[in-house]
mmCIF file of C-alpha atoms in Angstrom:
data_model
loop_
_atom_site.group_PDB
_atom_site.id
_atom_site.type_symbol
_atom_site.label_atom_id
_atom_site.label_comp_id
_atom_site.label_asym_id
_atom_site.label_seq_id
_atom_site.Cartn_x
_atom_site.Cartn_y
_atom_site.Cartn_z
ATOM 1 C CA UNK Z 25 0.004 0.009 0.001
ATOM 2 C CA UNK Z 26 1.614 3.238 -1.119
ATOM 3 C CA UNK Z 27 1.549 6.343 1.004
ATOM 4 C CA UNK Z 28 0.358 9.488 -0.708
ATOM 5 C CA UNK Z 29 0.626 13.119 0.319
ATOM 6 C CA UNK Z 30 -2.843 13.828 1.742
ATOM 7 C CA UNK Z 31 -2.992 17.532 0.862
ATOM 8 C CA UNK Z 32 -3.645 18.854 -2.631
ATOM 9 C CA UNK Z 33 -4.212 22.101 -4.468
ATOM 10 C CA UNK Z 34 -7.972 22.579 -4.390
ATOM 11 C CA UNK Z 35 -10.362 25.273 -5.547
ATOM 12 C CA UNK Z 36 -12.776 26.606 -2.948
ATOM 13 C CA UNK Z 37 -15.917 28.706 -3.143
ATOM 14 C CA UNK Z 38 -16.193 32.088 -1.378
ATOM 15 C CA UNK Z 39 -18.256 30.437 1.356
ATOM 16 C CA UNK Z 40 -15.647 27.703 1.877
ATOM 17 C CA UNK Z 41 -12.889 30.321 1.876
ATOM 18 C CA UNK Z 42 -14.651 32.240 4.642
ATOM 19 C CA UNK Z 43 -15.097 29.028 6.619
ATOM 20 C CA UNK Z 44 -11.377 28.335 6.317
ATOM 21 C CA UNK Z 45 -10.626 31.863 7.467
ATOM 22 C CA UNK Z 46 -12.724 31.275 10.571
ATOM 23 C CA UNK Z 47 -10.929 27.973 11.180
ATOM 24 C CA UNK Z 48 -7.564 29.756 11.032
ATOM 25 C CA UNK Z 49 -8.728 32.295 13.588
ATOM 26 C CA UNK Z 50 -10.000 29.462 15.772
ATOM 27 C CA UNK Z 51 -6.627 27.723 15.575
ATOM 28 C CA UNK Z 52 -4.844 30.836 16.773
ATOM 29 C CA UNK Z 53 -7.346 31.125 19.624
ATOM 30 C CA UNK Z 54 -6.866 27.491 20.612
ATOM 31 C CA UNK Z 55 -3.078 27.772 20.396
ATOM 32 C CA UNK Z 56 -3.025 30.772 22.705
ATOM 33 C CA UNK Z 57 -5.627 29.475 25.136
ATOM 34 C CA UNK Z 58 -3.886 26.131 25.443
ATOM 35 C CA UNK Z 59 -0.658 27.864 26.443
ATOM 36 C CA UNK Z 60 -2.558 29.957 28.971
ATOM 37 C CA UNK Z 61 -3.897 26.718 30.453
ATOM 38 C CA UNK Z 62 -0.365 25.358 30.673
ATOM 39 C CA UNK Z 63 0.806 28.524 32.419
ATOM 40 C CA UNK Z 64 -2.040 28.225 34.926
ATOM 41 C CA UNK Z 65 -1.279 24.539 35.591
ATOM 42 C CA UNK Z 66 2.419 25.262 36.114
ATOM 43 C CA UNK Z 67 1.545 28.055 38.531
ATOM 44 C CA UNK Z 68 -0.780 25.797 40.523
ATOM 45 C CA UNK Z 69 1.803 22.993 40.584
ATOM 46 C CA UNK Z 70 4.603 25.277 41.774
ATOM 47 C CA UNK Z 71 2.335 26.803 44.416
ATOM 48 C CA UNK Z 72 1.475 23.315 45.616
ATOM 49 C CA UNK Z 73 5.151 22.365 45.840
ATOM 50 C CA UNK Z 74 5.989 25.470 47.830
ATOM 51 C CA UNK Z 75 3.127 24.746 50.195
ATOM 52 C CA UNK Z 76 4.104 21.141 50.862
ATOM 53 C CA UNK Z 77 7.909 21.335 50.691
ATOM 54 C CA UNK Z 78 10.019 21.539 53.775
ATOM 55 C CA UNK Z 79 13.101 23.777 53.505
ATOM 56 C CA UNK Z 80 15.485 20.809 53.628
ATOM 57 C CA UNK Z 81 13.527 18.967 50.899
ATOM 58 C CA UNK Z 82 13.649 22.042 48.659
ATOM 59 C CA UNK Z 83 17.410 22.427 49.046
ATOM 60 C CA UNK Z 84 17.971 18.716 48.427
ATOM 61 C CA UNK Z 85 15.888 18.834 45.234
ATOM 62 C CA UNK Z 86 17.954 21.753 43.936
ATOM 63 C CA UNK Z 87 21.171 19.844 44.593
ATOM 64 C CA UNK Z 88 20.015 16.671 42.846
ATOM 65 C CA UNK Z 89 20.175 16.598 39.065
ATOM 66 C CA UNK Z 90 18.493 13.738 37.301
ATOM 67 C CA UNK Z 91 19.122 12.446 33.793
ATOM 68 C CA UNK Z 92 16.364 14.772 32.571
ATOM 69 C CA UNK Z 93 18.170 17.783 34.029
ATOM 70 C CA UNK Z 94 21.331 17.204 31.997
ATOM 71 C CA UNK Z 95 22.088 18.299 28.414
ATOM 72 C CA UNK Z 96 21.597 15.570 25.780
ATOM 73 C CA UNK Z 97 25.094 16.171 24.388
ATOM 74 C CA UNK Z 98 28.377 17.568 25.641
ATOM 75 C CA UNK Z 99 28.749 21.344 25.383
ATOM 76 C CA UNK Z 100 24.985 21.811 25.024
ATOM 77 C CA UNK Z 101 23.347 24.092 27.588
ATOM 78 C CA UNK Z 102 19.653 23.193 27.500
ATOM 79 C CA UNK Z 103 18.519 20.032 29.238
ATOM 80 C CA UNK Z 104 16.700 16.950 28.013
ATOM 81 C CA UNK Z 105 13.614 18.010 29.897
ATOM 82 C CA UNK Z 106 13.614 21.409 28.244
ATOM 83 C CA UNK Z 107 14.017 19.887 24.794
ATOM 84 C CA UNK Z 108 11.301 17.333 25.458
ATOM 85 C CA UNK Z 109 8.814 19.962 26.639
ATOM 86 C CA UNK Z 110 9.422 22.208 23.623
ATOM 87 C CA UNK Z 111 9.313 19.341 21.111
ATOM 88 C CA UNK Z 112 6.067 18.138 22.684
ATOM 89 C CA UNK Z 113 4.622 21.631 22.290
ATOM 90 C CA UNK Z 114 5.739 21.681 18.674
ATOM 91 C CA UNK Z 115 3.883 18.396 18.176
ATOM 92 C CA UNK Z 116 0.737 19.912 19.682
ATOM 93 C CA UNK Z 117 0.917 22.939 17.399
ATOM 94 C CA UNK Z 118 1.531 20.727 14.370
ATOM 95 C CA UNK Z 119 -1.524 18.692 15.293
ATOM 96 C CA UNK Z 120 -3.516 21.882 15.675
ATOM 97 C CA UNK Z 121 -2.381 22.996 12.198
ATOM 98 C CA UNK Z 122 -3.433 19.699 10.646
ATOM 99 C CA UNK Z 123 -6.767 19.661 12.512
ATOM 100 C CA UNK Z 124 -9.725 20.135 10.157
ATOM 101 C CA UNK Z 125 -7.454 20.962 7.223
ATOM 102 C CA UNK Z 126 -8.972 18.169 5.136
ATOM 103 C CA UNK Z 127 -7.027 17.764 1.905
ATOM 104 C CA UNK Z 128 -6.588 21.538 1.349
ATOM 105 C CA UNK Z 129 -2.886 22.200 0.836
ATOM 106 C CA UNK Z 130 -3.133 25.969 1.105
ATOM 107 C CA UNK Z 131 -5.224 25.798 4.251
ATOM 108 C CA UNK Z 132 -2.553 23.680 5.938
ATOM 109 C CA UNK Z 133 0.121 26.083 4.699
ATOM 110 C CA UNK Z 134 -1.650 29.104 6.163
ATOM 111 C CA UNK Z 135 -2.368 27.240 9.396
ATOM 112 C CA UNK Z 136 1.319 26.591 10.022
ATOM 113 C CA UNK Z 137 2.168 30.268 9.796
ATOM 114 C CA UNK Z 138 -0.890 31.414 11.754
ATOM 115 C CA UNK Z 139 -0.289 29.011 14.627
ATOM 116 C CA UNK Z 140 3.401 29.901 14.735
ATOM 117 C CA UNK Z 141 2.768 33.639 15.000
ATOM 118 C CA UNK Z 142 0.090 33.088 17.645
ATOM 119 C CA UNK Z 143 2.936 32.067 19.959
ATOM 120 C CA UNK Z 144 4.892 35.273 19.439
ATOM 121 C CA UNK Z 145 3.450 37.144 22.453
ATOM 122 C CA UNK Z 146 4.357 34.249 24.769
ATOM 123 C CA UNK Z 147 7.869 34.143 23.353
ATOM 124 C CA UNK Z 148 8.233 37.799 24.260
ATOM 125 C CA UNK Z 149 6.826 37.153 27.731
ATOM 126 C CA UNK Z 150 9.612 34.645 28.416
ATOM 127 C CA UNK Z 151 12.407 37.053 27.482
ATOM 128 C CA UNK Z 152 14.598 38.353 30.326
ATOM 129 C CA UNK Z 153 13.301 41.727 31.443
ATOM 130 C CA UNK Z 154 16.718 43.374 31.912
ATOM 131 C CA UNK Z 155 19.303 41.272 30.115
ATOM 132 C CA UNK Z 156 22.016 43.937 30.224
ATOM 133 C CA UNK Z 157 21.612 44.880 33.890
ATOM 134 C CA UNK Z 158 24.548 43.201 35.652
ATOM 135 C CA UNK Z 159 23.150 44.106 39.088
ATOM 136 C CA UNK Z 160 19.855 42.281 38.562
ATOM 137 C CA UNK Z 161 20.496 39.625 35.878
ATOM 138 C CA UNK Z 162 17.740 37.393 37.289
ATOM 139 C CA UNK Z 163 15.023 40.034 37.177
ATOM 140 C CA UNK Z 164 11.826 38.064 36.513
ATOM 141 C CA UNK Z 165 9.949 38.422 33.272
ATOM 142 C CA UNK Z 166 6.187 38.488 33.151
ATOM 143 C CA UNK Z 167 6.166 34.756 32.399
ATOM 144 C CA UNK Z 168 8.432 34.115 35.355
ATOM 145 C CA UNK Z 169 6.001 35.948 37.603
ATOM 146 C CA UNK Z 170 2.966 34.117 36.198
ATOM 147 C CA UNK Z 171 4.497 30.645 36.486
ATOM 148 C CA UNK Z 172 6.626 31.114 39.623
ATOM 149 C CA UNK Z 173 9.597 29.779 37.637
ATOM 150 C CA UNK Z 174 12.845 31.654 38.172
ATOM 151 C CA UNK Z 175 14.096 33.608 35.180
ATOM 152 C CA UNK Z 176 17.390 31.648 34.852
ATOM 153 C CA UNK Z 177 15.307 28.482 34.573
ATOM 154 C CA UNK Z 178 12.873 30.060 32.126
ATOM 155 C CA UNK Z 179 15.376 31.672 29.744
ATOM 156 C CA UNK Z 180 16.421 28.356 28.137
ATOM 157 C CA UNK Z 181 12.786 27.758 27.235
ATOM 158 C CA UNK Z 182 12.753 31.194 25.599
ATOM 159 C CA UNK Z 183 15.697 30.130 23.433
ATOM 160 C CA UNK Z 184 14.307 26.699 22.562
ATOM 161 C CA UNK Z 185 10.803 28.022 21.932
ATOM 162 C CA UNK Z 186 12.115 30.205 19.166
ATOM 163 C CA UNK Z 187 14.546 27.600 17.876
ATOM 164 C CA UNK Z 188 12.493 24.414 17.751
ATOM 165 C CA UNK Z 189 8.880 25.539 18.037
ATOM 166 C CA UNK Z 190 8.274 28.744 16.104
ATOM 167 C CA UNK Z 191 11.067 28.483 13.520
ATOM 168 C CA UNK Z 192 10.124 25.039 12.105
ATOM 169 C CA UNK Z 193 6.488 26.105 11.775
ATOM 170 C CA UNK Z 194 7.425 29.310 9.956
ATOM 171 C CA UNK Z 195 9.916 27.453 7.762
ATOM 172 C CA UNK Z 196 7.243 24.857 6.887
ATOM 173 C CA UNK Z 197 4.802 27.647 6.052
ATOM 174 C CA UNK Z 198 7.327 29.262 3.708
ATOM 175 C CA UNK Z 199 8.434 25.997 2.096
ATOM 176 C CA UNK Z 200 4.887 24.867 1.309
ATOM 177 C CA UNK Z 201 3.982 28.244 -0.146
ATOM 178 C CA UNK Z 202 7.109 28.286 -2.333
ATOM 179 C CA UNK Z 203 6.289 24.799 -3.581
ATOM 180 C CA UNK Z 204 2.777 25.911 -4.444
ATOM 181 C CA UNK Z 205 4.010 28.977 -6.314
ATOM 182 C CA UNK Z 206 6.648 26.968 -8.189
ATOM 183 C CA UNK Z 207 4.176 24.282 -9.315
ATOM 184 C CA UNK Z 208 1.432 26.725 -10.353
ATOM 185 C CA UNK Z 209 1.511 28.295 -13.775
ATOM 186 C CA UNK Z 210 0.776 31.905 -14.689
ATOM 187 C CA UNK Z 211 -0.249 33.100 -18.161
ATOM 188 C CA UNK Z 212 2.042 36.106 -18.173
ATOM 189 C CA UNK Z 213 5.002 35.053 -16.018
ATOM 190 C CA UNK Z 214 5.228 31.354 -16.747
ATOM 191 C CA UNK Z 215 5.099 30.340 -13.108
ATOM 192 C CA UNK Z 216 3.137 31.825 -10.246
ATOM 193 C CA UNK Z 217 6.389 32.139 -8.304
ATOM 194 C CA UNK Z 218 7.799 34.585 -10.853
ATOM 195 C CA UNK Z 219 4.702 36.715 -10.456
ATOM 196 C CA UNK Z 220 4.193 36.486 -6.684
ATOM 197 C CA UNK Z 221 7.830 37.259 -5.900
ATOM 198 C CA UNK Z 222 7.123 40.772 -7.116
ATOM 199 C CA UNK Z 223 4.176 41.268 -4.738
ATOM 200 C CA UNK Z 224 4.810 43.153 -1.485
ATOM 201 C CA UNK Z 225 3.164 40.559 0.770
ATOM 202 C CA UNK Z 226 5.458 37.808 -0.502
ATOM 203 C CA UNK Z 227 8.488 40.101 -0.270
ATOM 204 C CA UNK Z 228 7.624 40.873 3.362
ATOM 205 C CA UNK Z 229 7.302 37.122 3.912
ATOM 206 C CA UNK Z 230 10.761 36.512 2.494
ATOM 207 C CA UNK Z 231 12.089 39.292 4.675
ATOM 208 C CA UNK Z 232 10.519 37.769 7.761
ATOM 209 C CA UNK Z 233 12.015 34.354 6.987
ATOM 210 C CA UNK Z 234 15.413 35.973 6.493
ATOM 211 C CA UNK Z 235 15.172 37.605 9.914
ATOM 212 C CA UNK Z 236 14.205 34.255 11.473
ATOM 213 C CA UNK Z 237 17.356 32.684 10.046
ATOM 214 C CA UNK Z 238 19.466 35.596 11.239
ATOM 215 C CA UNK Z 239 18.040 35.334 14.756
ATOM 216 C CA UNK Z 240 18.909 31.622 14.791
ATOM 217 C CA UNK Z 241 22.443 32.276 13.538
ATOM 218 C CA UNK Z 242 23.218 35.166 15.877
ATOM 219 C CA UNK Z 243 23.383 33.007 19.000
ATOM 220 C CA UNK Z 244 24.244 33.926 22.556
ATOM 221 C CA UNK Z 245 27.658 35.497 23.203
ATOM 222 C CA UNK Z 246 29.352 32.264 24.266
ATOM 223 C CA UNK Z 247 33.026 31.719 23.427
ATOM 224 C CA UNK Z 248 32.047 29.032 20.903
ATOM 225 C CA UNK Z 249 29.764 31.396 18.942
ATOM 226 C CA UNK Z 250 31.121 32.111 15.494
ATOM 227 C CA UNK Z 251 30.673 35.862 15.794
ATOM 228 C CA UNK Z 252 32.457 35.923 19.161
ATOM 229 C CA UNK Z 253 35.430 34.130 17.600
ATOM 230 C CA UNK Z 254 35.549 36.900 14.985
ATOM 231 C CA UNK Z 255 35.826 39.405 17.829
ATOM 232 C CA UNK Z 256 38.331 37.731 20.214
ATOM 233 C CA UNK Z 257 39.475 40.913 21.979
ATOM 234 C CA UNK Z 258 35.999 41.966 23.046
ATOM 235 C CA UNK Z 259 34.963 42.072 26.690
ATOM 236 C CA UNK Z 260 32.093 40.053 28.128
ATOM 237 C CA UNK Z 261 30.095 43.256 28.582
ATOM 238 C CA UNK Z 262 30.658 44.323 24.966
ATOM 239 C CA UNK Z 263 29.608 40.908 23.655
ATOM 240 C CA UNK Z 264 26.453 40.926 25.747
ATOM 241 C CA UNK Z 265 25.546 44.385 24.517
ATOM 242 C CA UNK Z 266 26.213 43.434 20.908
ATOM 243 C CA UNK Z 267 24.065 40.312 21.221
ATOM 244 C CA UNK Z 268 21.212 42.122 22.928
ATOM 245 C CA UNK Z 269 20.959 45.024 20.508
ATOM 246 C CA UNK Z 270 21.323 42.882 17.393
ATOM 247 C CA UNK Z 271 18.908 40.235 18.684
ATOM 248 C CA UNK Z 272 16.225 42.759 19.640
ATOM 249 C CA UNK Z 273 16.649 44.620 16.339
ATOM 250 C CA UNK Z 274 16.214 41.407 14.358
ATOM 251 C CA UNK Z 275 13.124 40.462 16.347
ATOM 252 C CA UNK Z 276 11.642 43.926 15.808
ATOM 253 C CA UNK Z 277 12.263 43.664 12.052
ATOM 254 C CA UNK Z 278 10.717 40.195 12.073
ATOM 255 C CA UNK Z 279 7.602 41.621 13.731
ATOM 256 C CA UNK Z 280 7.424 44.446 11.207
ATOM 257 C CA UNK Z 281 7.729 41.970 8.333
ATOM 258 C CA UNK Z 282 4.995 39.768 9.824
ATOM 259 C CA UNK Z 283 2.729 42.771 10.352
ATOM 260 C CA UNK Z 284 2.878 43.795 6.696
ATOM 261 C CA UNK Z 285 3.014 40.247 5.344
ATOM 262 C CA UNK Z 286 -0.615 39.376 6.114
ATOM 263 C CA UNK Z 287 -3.399 41.147 7.953
ATOM 264 C CA UNK Z 288 -4.178 38.164 10.173
ATOM 265 C CA UNK Z 289 -0.719 38.394 11.740
ATOM 266 C CA UNK Z 290 -1.189 41.973 12.881
ATOM 267 C CA UNK Z 291 -3.076 41.119 16.048
ATOM 268 C CA UNK Z 292 -0.244 38.844 17.212
ATOM 269 C CA UNK Z 293 2.344 41.533 16.554
ATOM 270 C CA UNK Z 294 0.291 44.078 18.490
ATOM 271 C CA UNK Z 295 -0.072 41.602 21.339
ATOM 272 C CA UNK Z 296 3.698 41.053 21.316
ATOM 273 C CA UNK Z 297 4.254 44.799 21.548
ATOM 274 C CA UNK Z 298 1.823 45.049 24.442
ATOM 275 C CA UNK Z 299 3.333 42.217 26.445
ATOM 276 C CA UNK Z 300 6.822 43.631 25.791
ATOM 277 C CA UNK Z 301 5.743 46.791 27.595
ATOM 278 C CA UNK Z 302 4.250 44.678 30.407
ATOM 279 C CA UNK Z 303 7.473 42.712 30.635
ATOM 280 C CA UNK Z 304 9.444 45.907 31.121
ATOM 281 C CA UNK Z 305 7.030 47.180 33.753
ATOM 282 C CA UNK Z 306 7.203 43.840 35.558
ATOM 283 C CA UNK Z 307 10.978 44.028 35.563
ATOM 284 C CA UNK Z 308 10.952 47.553 36.968
ATOM 285 C CA UNK Z 309 8.572 46.620 39.748
ATOM 286 C CA UNK Z 310 10.244 43.359 40.736
ATOM 287 C CA UNK Z 311 13.864 44.073 39.850
#
């Protein structure tokens, strides 16, 4: 029995198109609400632990590191548990993208991008509030406050969330769209790709994907980072400042590209801007 790709290029009526638009909005709603539920459950769990733990038990737990609390490979910084949680969340979002997509290739393609961008506000919420402040490096972010997880524990999730949750979804969205454009003909340009590449929305999409790749490449200022090795005489402070300003600039440009790429992404970008302000306020109050 041969396996066939279940999604195909299909033509839809205006009514079906509207129904698919509503399904996309519903996916974004489910993706965000499900993460809110996770945040609530983590908060309840941590509150329960604090209420039942004795001081000696808490200190002993911090000293003990299980197999899950170790990196999967040498010289890696994130732990197996952190990778497992983020990969599991990626699986949930992939399932949410496939849900009710039927055999509609373009609907699946749009769902991947929509679900990915729905997570943008939460990614911002996990970011350290005052990364450059050497006096208060562990200042809690808004997410740290909501979950009762310390910021040093939460920051690796911020990195992995962008690296193995949002980026694959956005890359899949772009790859499927490019495949559709390349395989579709156009009477004046030969292929739909040759025509669509000249349209602003697609150009903004390419720009956004470029910024995603640049964010992934411009990693933390560790000694093993390629850009740090190109700047061997720099101080730790200078490297941290360089990383912070470049990273934030790339993320801002990614948000701008997403905002102008498609109207449905604008609400997520606005939410990300709003929670960024809240994150700063939270850091000021708790720092």
